[in-house]
Coordinates of C-alpha atoms in Angstrom, one line a residue:
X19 CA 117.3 85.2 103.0
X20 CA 114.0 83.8 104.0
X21 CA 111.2 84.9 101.7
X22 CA 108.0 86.4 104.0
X23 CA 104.7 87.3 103.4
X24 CA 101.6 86.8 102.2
X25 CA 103.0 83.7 99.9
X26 CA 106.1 81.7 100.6
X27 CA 107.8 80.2 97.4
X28 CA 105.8 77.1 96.4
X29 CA 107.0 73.6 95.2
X30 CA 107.3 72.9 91.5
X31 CA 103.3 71.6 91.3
X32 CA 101.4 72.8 94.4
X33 CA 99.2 75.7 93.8
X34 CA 97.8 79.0 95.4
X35 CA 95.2 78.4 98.1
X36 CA 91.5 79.4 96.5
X37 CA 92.7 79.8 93.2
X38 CA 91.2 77.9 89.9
X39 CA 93.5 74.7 90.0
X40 CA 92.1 73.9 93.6
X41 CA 88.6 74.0 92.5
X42 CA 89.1 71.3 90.1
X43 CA 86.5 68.5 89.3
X44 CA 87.5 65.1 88.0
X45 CA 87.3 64.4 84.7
X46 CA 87.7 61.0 85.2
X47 CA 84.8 58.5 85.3
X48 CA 80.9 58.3 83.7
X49 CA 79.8 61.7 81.4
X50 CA 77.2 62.9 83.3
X51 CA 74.6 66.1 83.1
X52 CA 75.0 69.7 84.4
X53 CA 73.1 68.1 87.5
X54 CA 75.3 64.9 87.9
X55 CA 73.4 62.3 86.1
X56 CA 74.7 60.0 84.4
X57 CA 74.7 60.2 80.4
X58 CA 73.5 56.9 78.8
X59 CA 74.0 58.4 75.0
X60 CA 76.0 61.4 73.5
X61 CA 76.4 60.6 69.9
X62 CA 72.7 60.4 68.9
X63 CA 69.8 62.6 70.1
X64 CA 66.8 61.2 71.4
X65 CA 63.8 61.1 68.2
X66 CA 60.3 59.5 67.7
X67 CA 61.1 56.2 66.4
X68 CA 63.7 55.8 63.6
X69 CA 64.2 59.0 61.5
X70 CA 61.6 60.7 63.4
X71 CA 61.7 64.5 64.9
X72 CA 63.2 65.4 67.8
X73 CA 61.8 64.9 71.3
X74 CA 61.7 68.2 74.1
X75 CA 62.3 65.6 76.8
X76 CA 65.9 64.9 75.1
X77 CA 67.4 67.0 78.4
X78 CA 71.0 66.3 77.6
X79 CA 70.3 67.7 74.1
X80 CA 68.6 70.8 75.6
X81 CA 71.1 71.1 78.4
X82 CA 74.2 71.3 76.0
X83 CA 72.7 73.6 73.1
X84 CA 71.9 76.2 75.8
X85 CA 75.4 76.2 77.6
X86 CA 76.7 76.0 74.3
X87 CA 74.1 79.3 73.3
X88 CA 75.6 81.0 76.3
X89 CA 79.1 80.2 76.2
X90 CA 80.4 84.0 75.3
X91 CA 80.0 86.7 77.9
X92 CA 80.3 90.4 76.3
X93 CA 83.5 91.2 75.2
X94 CA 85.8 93.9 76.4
X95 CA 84.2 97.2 75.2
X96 CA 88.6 97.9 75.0
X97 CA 91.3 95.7 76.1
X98 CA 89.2 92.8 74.6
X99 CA 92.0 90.6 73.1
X100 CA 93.9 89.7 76.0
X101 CA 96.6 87.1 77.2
X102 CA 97.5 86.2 80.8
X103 CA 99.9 84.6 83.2
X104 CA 100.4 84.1 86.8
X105 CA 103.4 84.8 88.7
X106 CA 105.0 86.5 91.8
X107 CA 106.4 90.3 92.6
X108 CA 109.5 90.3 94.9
X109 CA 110.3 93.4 96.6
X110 CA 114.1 94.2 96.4
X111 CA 114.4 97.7 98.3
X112 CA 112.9 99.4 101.3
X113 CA 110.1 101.3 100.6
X114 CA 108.7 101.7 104.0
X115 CA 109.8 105.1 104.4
X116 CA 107.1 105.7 101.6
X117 CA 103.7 103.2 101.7
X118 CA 102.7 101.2 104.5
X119 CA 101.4 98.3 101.9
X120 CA 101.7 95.0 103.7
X121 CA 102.6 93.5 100.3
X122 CA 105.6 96.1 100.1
X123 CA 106.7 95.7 103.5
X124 CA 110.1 94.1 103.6
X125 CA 112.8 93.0 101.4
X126 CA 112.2 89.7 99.9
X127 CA 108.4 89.6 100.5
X128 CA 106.7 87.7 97.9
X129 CA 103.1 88.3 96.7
X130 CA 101.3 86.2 94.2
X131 CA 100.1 88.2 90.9
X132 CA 98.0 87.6 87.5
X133 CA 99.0 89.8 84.8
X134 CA 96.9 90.3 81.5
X135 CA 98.4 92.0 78.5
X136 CA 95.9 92.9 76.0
X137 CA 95.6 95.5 72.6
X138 CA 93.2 98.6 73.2
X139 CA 91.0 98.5 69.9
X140 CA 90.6 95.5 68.5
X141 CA 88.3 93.1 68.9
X142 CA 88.5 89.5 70.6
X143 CA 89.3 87.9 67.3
X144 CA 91.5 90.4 66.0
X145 CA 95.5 89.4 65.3
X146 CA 98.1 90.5 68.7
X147 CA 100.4 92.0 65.8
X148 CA 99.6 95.3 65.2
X149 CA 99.7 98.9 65.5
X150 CA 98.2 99.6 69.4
X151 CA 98.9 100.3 73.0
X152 CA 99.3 97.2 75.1
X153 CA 97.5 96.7 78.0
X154 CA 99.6 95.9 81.0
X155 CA 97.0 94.7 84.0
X156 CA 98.3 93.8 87.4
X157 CA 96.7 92.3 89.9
X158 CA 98.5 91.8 93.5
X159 CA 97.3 89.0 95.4
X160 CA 97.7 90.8 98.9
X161 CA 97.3 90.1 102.7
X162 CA 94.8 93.1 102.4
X163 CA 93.0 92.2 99.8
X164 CA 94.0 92.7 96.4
X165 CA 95.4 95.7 94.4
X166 CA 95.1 96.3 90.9
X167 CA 97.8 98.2 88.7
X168 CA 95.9 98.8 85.4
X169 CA 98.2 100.5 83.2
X170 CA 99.7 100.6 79.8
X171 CA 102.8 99.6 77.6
X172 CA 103.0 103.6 77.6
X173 CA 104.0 106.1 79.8
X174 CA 101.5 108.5 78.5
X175 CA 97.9 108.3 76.7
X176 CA 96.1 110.4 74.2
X177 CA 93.7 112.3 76.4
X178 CA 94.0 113.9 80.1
X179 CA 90.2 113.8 81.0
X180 CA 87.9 111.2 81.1
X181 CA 84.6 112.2 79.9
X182 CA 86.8 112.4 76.1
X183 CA 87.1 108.6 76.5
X184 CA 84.0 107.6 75.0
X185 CA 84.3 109.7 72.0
X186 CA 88.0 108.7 71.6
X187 CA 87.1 105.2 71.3
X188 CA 84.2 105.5 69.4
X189 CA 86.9 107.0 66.7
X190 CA 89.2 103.9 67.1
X191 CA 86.4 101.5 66.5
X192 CA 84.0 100.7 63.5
X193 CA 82.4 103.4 61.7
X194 CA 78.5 103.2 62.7
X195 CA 77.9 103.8 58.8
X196 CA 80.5 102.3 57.1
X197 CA 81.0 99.4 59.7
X198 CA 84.8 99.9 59.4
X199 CA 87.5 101.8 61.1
X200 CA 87.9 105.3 59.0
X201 CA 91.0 107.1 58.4
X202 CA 88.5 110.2 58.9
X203 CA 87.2 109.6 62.0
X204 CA 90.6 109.2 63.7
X205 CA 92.9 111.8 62.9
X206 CA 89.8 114.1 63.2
X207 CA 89.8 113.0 66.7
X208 CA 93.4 113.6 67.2
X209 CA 93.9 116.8 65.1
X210 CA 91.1 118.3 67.6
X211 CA 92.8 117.4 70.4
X212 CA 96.6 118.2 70.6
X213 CA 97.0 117.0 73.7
X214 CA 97.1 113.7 71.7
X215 CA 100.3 114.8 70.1
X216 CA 102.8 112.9 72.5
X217 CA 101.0 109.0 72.7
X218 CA 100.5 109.3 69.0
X219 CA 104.4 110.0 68.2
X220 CA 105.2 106.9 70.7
X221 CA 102.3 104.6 69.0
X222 CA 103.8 105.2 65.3
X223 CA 107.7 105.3 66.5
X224 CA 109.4 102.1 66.3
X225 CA 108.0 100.9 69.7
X226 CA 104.4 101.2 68.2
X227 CA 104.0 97.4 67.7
X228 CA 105.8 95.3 70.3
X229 CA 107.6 92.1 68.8
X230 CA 105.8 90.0 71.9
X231 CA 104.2 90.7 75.3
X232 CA 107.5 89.5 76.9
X233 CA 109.9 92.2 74.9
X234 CA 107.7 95.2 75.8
X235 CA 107.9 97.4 79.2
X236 CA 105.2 98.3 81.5
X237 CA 103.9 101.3 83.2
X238 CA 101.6 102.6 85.8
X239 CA 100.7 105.4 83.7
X240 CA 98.5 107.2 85.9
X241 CA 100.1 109.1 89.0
X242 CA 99.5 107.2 92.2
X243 CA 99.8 108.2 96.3
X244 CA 101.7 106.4 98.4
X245 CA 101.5 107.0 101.9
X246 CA 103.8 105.8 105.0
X247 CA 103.1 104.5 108.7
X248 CA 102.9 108.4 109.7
X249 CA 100.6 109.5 106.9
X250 CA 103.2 111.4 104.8
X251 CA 101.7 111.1 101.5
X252 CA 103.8 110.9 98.0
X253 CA 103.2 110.7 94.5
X254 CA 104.2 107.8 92.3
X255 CA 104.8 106.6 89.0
X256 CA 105.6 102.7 88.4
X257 CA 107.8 101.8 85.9
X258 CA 108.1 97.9 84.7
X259 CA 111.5 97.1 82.8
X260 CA 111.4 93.9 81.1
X261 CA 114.3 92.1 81.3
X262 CA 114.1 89.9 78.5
X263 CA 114.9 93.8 76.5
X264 CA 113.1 95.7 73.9
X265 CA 111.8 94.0 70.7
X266 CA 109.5 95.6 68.3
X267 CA 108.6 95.1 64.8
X268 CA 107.9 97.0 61.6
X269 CA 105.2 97.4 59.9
X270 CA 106.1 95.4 56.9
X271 CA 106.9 92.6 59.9
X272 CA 103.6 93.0 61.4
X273 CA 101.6 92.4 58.4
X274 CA 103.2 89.5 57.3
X275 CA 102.8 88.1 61.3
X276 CA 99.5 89.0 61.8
X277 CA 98.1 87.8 58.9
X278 CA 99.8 84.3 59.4
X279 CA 99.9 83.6 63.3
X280 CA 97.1 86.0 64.3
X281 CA 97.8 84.5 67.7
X282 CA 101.4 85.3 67.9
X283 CA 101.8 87.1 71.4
X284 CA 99.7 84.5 73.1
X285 CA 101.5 82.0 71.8
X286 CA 105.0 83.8 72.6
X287 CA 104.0 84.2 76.0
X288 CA 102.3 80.5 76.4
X289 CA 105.1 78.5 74.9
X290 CA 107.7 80.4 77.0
X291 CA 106.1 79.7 80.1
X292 CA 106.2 76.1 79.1
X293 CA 109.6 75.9 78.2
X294 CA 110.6 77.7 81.6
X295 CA 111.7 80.3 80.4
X296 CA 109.5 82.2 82.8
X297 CA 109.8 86.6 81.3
X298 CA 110.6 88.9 84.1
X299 CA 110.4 92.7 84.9
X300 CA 112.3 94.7 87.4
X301 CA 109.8 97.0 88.7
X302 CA 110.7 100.6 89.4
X303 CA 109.0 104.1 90.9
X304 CA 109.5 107.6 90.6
X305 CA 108.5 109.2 93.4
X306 CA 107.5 112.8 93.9
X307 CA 107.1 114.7 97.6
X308 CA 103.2 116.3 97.6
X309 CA 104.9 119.7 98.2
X310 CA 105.9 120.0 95.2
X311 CA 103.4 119.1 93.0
X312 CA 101.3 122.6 93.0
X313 CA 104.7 123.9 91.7
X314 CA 106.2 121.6 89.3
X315 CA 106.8 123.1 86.0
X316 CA 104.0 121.3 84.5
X317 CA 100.8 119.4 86.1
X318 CA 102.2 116.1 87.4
X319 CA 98.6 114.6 86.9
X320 CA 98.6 114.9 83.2
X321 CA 98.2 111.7 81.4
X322 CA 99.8 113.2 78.3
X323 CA 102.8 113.9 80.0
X324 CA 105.9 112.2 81.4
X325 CA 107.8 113.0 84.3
X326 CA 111.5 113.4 83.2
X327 CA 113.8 111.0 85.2
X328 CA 116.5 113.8 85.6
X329 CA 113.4 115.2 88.0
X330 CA 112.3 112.1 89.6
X331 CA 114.6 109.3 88.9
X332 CA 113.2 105.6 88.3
X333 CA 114.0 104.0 92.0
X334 CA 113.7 100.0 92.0
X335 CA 111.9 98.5 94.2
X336 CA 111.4 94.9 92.9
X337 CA 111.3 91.4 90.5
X338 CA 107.7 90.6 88.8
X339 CA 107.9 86.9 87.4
X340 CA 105.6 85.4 85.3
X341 CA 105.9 81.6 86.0
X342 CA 102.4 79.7 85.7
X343 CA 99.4 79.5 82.6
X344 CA 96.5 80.2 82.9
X345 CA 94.9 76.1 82.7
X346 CA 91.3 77.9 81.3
X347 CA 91.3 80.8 79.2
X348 CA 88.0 81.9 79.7
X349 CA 87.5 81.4 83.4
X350 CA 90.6 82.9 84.1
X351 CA 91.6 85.8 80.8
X352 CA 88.6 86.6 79.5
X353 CA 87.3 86.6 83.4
X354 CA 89.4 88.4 85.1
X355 CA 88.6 92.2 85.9
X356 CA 91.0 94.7 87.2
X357 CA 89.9 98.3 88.9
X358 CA 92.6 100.9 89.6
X359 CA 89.9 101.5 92.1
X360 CA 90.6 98.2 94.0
X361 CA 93.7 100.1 96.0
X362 CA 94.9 98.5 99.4
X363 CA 96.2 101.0 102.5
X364 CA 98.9 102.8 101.9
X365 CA 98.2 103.1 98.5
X366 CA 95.5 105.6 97.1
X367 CA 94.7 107.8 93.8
X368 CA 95.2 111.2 92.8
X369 CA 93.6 113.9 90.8
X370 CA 94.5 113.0 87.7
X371 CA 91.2 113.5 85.6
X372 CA 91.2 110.2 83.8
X373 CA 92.6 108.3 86.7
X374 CA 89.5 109.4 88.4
X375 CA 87.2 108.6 85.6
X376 CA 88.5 105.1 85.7
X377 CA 88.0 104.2 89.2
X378 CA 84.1 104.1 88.2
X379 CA 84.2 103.4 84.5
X380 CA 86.4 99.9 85.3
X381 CA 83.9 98.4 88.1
X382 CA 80.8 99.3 86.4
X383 CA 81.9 97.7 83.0
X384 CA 82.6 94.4 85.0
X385 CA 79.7 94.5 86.8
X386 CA 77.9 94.6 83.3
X387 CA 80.0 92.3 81.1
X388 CA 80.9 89.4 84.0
X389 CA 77.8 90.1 86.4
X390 CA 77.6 91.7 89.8
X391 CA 79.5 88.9 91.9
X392 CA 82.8 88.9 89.2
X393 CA 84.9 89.2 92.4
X394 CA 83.4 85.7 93.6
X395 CA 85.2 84.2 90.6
X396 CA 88.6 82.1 91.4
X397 CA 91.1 84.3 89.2
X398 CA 89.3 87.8 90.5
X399 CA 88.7 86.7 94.5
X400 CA 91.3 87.5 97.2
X401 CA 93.9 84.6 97.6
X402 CA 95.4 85.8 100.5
X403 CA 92.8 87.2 102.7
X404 CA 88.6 87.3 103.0
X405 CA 86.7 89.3 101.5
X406 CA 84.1 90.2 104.0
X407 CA 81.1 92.4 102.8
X408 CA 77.4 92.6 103.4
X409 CA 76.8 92.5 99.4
X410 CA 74.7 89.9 98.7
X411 CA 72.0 87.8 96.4
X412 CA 72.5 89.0 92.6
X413 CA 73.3 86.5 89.4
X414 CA 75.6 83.5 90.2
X415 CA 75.5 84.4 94.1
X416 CA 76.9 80.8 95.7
X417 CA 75.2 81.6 99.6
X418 CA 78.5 82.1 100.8
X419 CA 77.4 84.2 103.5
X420 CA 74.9 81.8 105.1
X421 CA 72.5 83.2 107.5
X422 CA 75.3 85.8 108.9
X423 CA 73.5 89.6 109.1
X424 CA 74.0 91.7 106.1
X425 CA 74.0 95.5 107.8
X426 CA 77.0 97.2 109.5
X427 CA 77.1 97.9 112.4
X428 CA 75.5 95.1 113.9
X429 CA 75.9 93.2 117.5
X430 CA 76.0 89.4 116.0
X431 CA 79.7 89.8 115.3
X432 CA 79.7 90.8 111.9
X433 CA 82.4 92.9 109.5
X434 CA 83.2 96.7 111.3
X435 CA 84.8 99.7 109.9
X436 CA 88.6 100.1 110.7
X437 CA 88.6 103.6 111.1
X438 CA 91.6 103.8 109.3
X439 CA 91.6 105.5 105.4
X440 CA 94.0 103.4 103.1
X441 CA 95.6 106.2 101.6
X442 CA 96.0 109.9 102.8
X443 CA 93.4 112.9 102.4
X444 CA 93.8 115.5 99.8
X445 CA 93.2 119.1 99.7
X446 CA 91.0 120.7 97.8
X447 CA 89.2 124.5 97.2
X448 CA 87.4 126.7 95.2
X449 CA 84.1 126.3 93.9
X450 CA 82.5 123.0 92.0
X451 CA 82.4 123.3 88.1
X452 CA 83.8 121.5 84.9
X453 CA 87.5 122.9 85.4
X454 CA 90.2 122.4 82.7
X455 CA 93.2 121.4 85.2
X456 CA 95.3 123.6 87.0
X457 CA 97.8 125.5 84.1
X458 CA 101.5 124.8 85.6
X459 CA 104.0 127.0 84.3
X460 CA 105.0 124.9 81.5
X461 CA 101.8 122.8 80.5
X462 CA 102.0 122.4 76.8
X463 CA 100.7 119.6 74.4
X464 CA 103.8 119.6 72.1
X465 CA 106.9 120.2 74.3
X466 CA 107.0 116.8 75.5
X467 CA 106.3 114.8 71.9
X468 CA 108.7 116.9 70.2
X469 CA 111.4 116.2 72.6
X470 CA 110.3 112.0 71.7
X471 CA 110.7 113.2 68.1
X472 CA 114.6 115.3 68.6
X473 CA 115.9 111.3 70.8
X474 CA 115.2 109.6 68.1
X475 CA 117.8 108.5 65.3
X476 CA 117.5 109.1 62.0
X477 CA 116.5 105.6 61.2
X478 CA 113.8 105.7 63.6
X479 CA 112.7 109.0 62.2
X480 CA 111.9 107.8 58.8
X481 CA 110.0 105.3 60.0
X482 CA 108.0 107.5 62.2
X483 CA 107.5 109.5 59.5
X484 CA 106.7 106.8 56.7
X485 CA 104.2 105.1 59.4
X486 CA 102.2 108.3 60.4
X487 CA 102.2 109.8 56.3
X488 CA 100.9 105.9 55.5
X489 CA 97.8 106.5 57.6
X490 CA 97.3 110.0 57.0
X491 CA 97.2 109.4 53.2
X492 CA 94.1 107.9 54.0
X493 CA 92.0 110.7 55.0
X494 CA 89.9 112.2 52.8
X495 CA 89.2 115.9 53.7
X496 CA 92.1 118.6 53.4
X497 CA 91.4 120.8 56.2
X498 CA 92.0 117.2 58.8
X499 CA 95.3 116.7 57.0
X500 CA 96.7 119.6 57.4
X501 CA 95.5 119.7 60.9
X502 CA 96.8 116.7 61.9
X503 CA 100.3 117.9 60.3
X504 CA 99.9 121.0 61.9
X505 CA 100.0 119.3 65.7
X506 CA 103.4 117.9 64.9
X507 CA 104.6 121.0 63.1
X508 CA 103.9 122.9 66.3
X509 CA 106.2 119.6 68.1
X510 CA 108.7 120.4 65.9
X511 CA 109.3 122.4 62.7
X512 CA 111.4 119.2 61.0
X513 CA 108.8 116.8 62.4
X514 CA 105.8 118.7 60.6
X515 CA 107.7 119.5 57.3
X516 CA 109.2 115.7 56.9
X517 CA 105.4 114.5 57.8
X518 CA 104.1 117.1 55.4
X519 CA 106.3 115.9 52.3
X520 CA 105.6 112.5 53.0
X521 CA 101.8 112.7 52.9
X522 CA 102.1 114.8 49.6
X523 CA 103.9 112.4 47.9
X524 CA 101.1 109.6 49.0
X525 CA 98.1 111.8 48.2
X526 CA 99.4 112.8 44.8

């Protein structure tokens, strides 16, 4: 079968149109200035005379210790230690009876992709082995501009609203006394908010710490719309199966990893690119009819919550591929920005609360950390269309507008409204006001994270157990403890009584 689309299969060596590779400058020739002169001496900066101080006019010497000063942009507020990888998405089913993406349009369509993996709470130079969610960033290189899937290495999270974000992180992050991360300041947190219940039990089972980037699966997370040709709309879930299976380490493993390859998923993910071993993912959705979301036992826009396959089974619909490196880490990892916000027709958001929060929170932390014309940047751009906006001027703006008229609408020929909304509307009542969400029949916080707790083996239970009573132990107050035990009591009796023994042992 021929392949289609917005990308045909390319040639072992040629690259994407518009993408970093293409933009390259020789390196080959006479070491010259930022400006293109040539440079006549790098080893020795220009003095007064022999041993003398030195000079301002030294350019070169100026030039490089400024660029140097300004090498570093902001780092990730979360998701800051990332890796990357190009690759393609194959579609394998029909899903036209569904969305009207372009990208999703036929069987054996192929659409060029980036993908960055990343921890949530460390730092850039923290180590890739350790105890977090994954990031699991996607961004779809489409005929209609580009889509990004920004979700997780998790079904679930630990909130359901947004506006808790802040606050959450501030509690996985350093201590603004102490300067460290505190024991206290978490399980605080997640004692006060049950709803945390179900991500933590994931986060400290045995699939807590992922072995590499390539052994881990991926999900949307959020709930998306998908909407068809005629406008009927649907609800989605993406699922991302790796293919390569599940790997995960312990603890014990961890430590010893992190502490001597701090790099140890980049380089994993790197190396098997190289070899040509290129990791894979067959990509899945669940799909749920609008109808019957208002009546669905438990709200279907819940973060916290899964939606059980028996329901809504997993339907594939495609092959992701990773299959190229990054050449430039910076220009093209620590670069990139994704936006669930950045959706493409036939595909849309829903109400989930913290879905919503992120379709602003995303852009505007770009917009601060890589400057107002990120999307100008080679990895971040459209490869497979134009963008055509009137935005213009702001840092590193490169004129590449010309003198064309920066209103719509105009009469000089420039961009026009389609008239055409990408995804379907959504109905709404009742009056404005900060609303908990809509209580389903059976919304609970513990339901879901105790029935997590009663699939697991015994194995896996004492070392759910052992990792949550190891950090527990930690906190100092009494009344947080026996909060926090009291969340997965309420899971399930075992759970909280195993837990409960276990931290007494540690805290004497």
């Amino acid at each position: 079968m021929s392949i289609v689309g917005s990308r045909t299969a390319l040639a072992k060596g040629q690259v994407w149109p518009g993408t970093v590779q293409e933009a390259h400058v020789t390196t080959q020739g006479p070491l010259t200035t930022e400006a293109g002169a040539p440079v006549a001496a790098n080893q020795n900066s220009e003095t007064a005379g022999v041993g003398g101080p030195v000079l301002v006019q030294d350019q070169l010497l100026l030039e490089k210790l400024a660029h140097f000063n300004r090498e570093r942009i902001p780092e990730r507020v979360v998701h800051a230690r990332g890796a990357g990888a190009y690759g393609t998405f194959t579609v394998t089913a029909d899903v036209t009876p569904y969305t009207r993406a372009a990208f999703l349009s036929e069987i054996g369509k192929q659409t060029e992709v980036f993908l960055r993996f990343s921890t949530v709470a460390g730092n850039l130079g923290a180590a890739d082995a350790v105890r977090d969610p994954r990031g699991f960033a996607l961004k779809f290189y489409t005929e209609e501009g580009n889509y990004d899937l920004v979700g997780n290495n998790t079904p679930v999270f630990f909130i359901k609203d947004a506006i808790k974000f802040p606050d959450f992180i501030h509690t996985q992050k350093r201590d603004p006394y102490t300067g460290s991360t505190e024991a206290d300041n978490v399980w605080d947190f997640w004692s006060l908010s049950p709803e945390s219940t179900h991500q933590v039990t994931w986060l400290f089972g045995d699939r807590g710490i992922p072995a590499s980037y390539r052994h881990m699966d991926g999900f949307g997370s959020h709930t998306f719309q998908w909407s068809n040709a005629a406008g009927e709309a649907f609800w989605v879930k993406y699922h991302f199966k790796t293919d390569q299976g599940i790997k995960n380490l312990t603890s014990a493993e961890a430590a010893r990893l992190a502490g001597e390859d701090p790099d140890s998923h980049q380089r994993d993910l790197r190396e098997a690119i190289e070899r040509g071993e290129y990791p894979s993912w067959t990509v899945g959705v669940q799909i749920m009819p609008v109808a019957e979301a208002a009546t669905y036992r438990f709200n279907p826009f819940d973060l916290t919550k899964v939606w059980p396959h028996a329901d809504y089974p997993v339907v594939e619909i495609g092959r992701l591929e990773l299959n190229r490196n990054p050449e430039n880490i910076f220009a093209e990892v620590e670069q990139s920005i994704f936006s669930p916000a950045h959706f493409v027709p036939g595909i849309g958001p829903s109400p989930d609360k913290m879905l919503q929060g992120r379709l602003f929170a995303y852009g505007d932390a770009h917009r601060y950390r890589v400057g107002i014309n990120a999307d100008h940047l080679p990895v971040n751009r459209p490869h497979a269309t134009v963008a055509r906006t009137n935005s213009r001027d702001g840092y590193l703006y490169d004129g590449r507008h010309g003198g064309a008229k920066n209103y719509e609408p105009n009469s000089f020929g420039g961009p026009f409204q389609t008239d055409r909304p990408l995804w379907s509307a959504t109905a709404v009542s009742g009056a404005t006001g900060n609303h908990p969400a809509p209580v389903h029949a059976e919304d609970d916080d513990f339901v879901q994270a105790g029935n997590l707790y009663r699939l697991m083996s015994e194995d896996e239970k004492e070392r759910l157990i052992a990792n949550l009573a190891g950090f527990i132990a930690k906190v100092s107050r009494d009344d947080i403890v026996e909060r926090a035990i009291d969340n997965f009591r309420r899971a399930d009796g075992d759970y909280g009584k195993r837990l409960e023994v276990a931290v007494q042992a540690l805290r004497g």
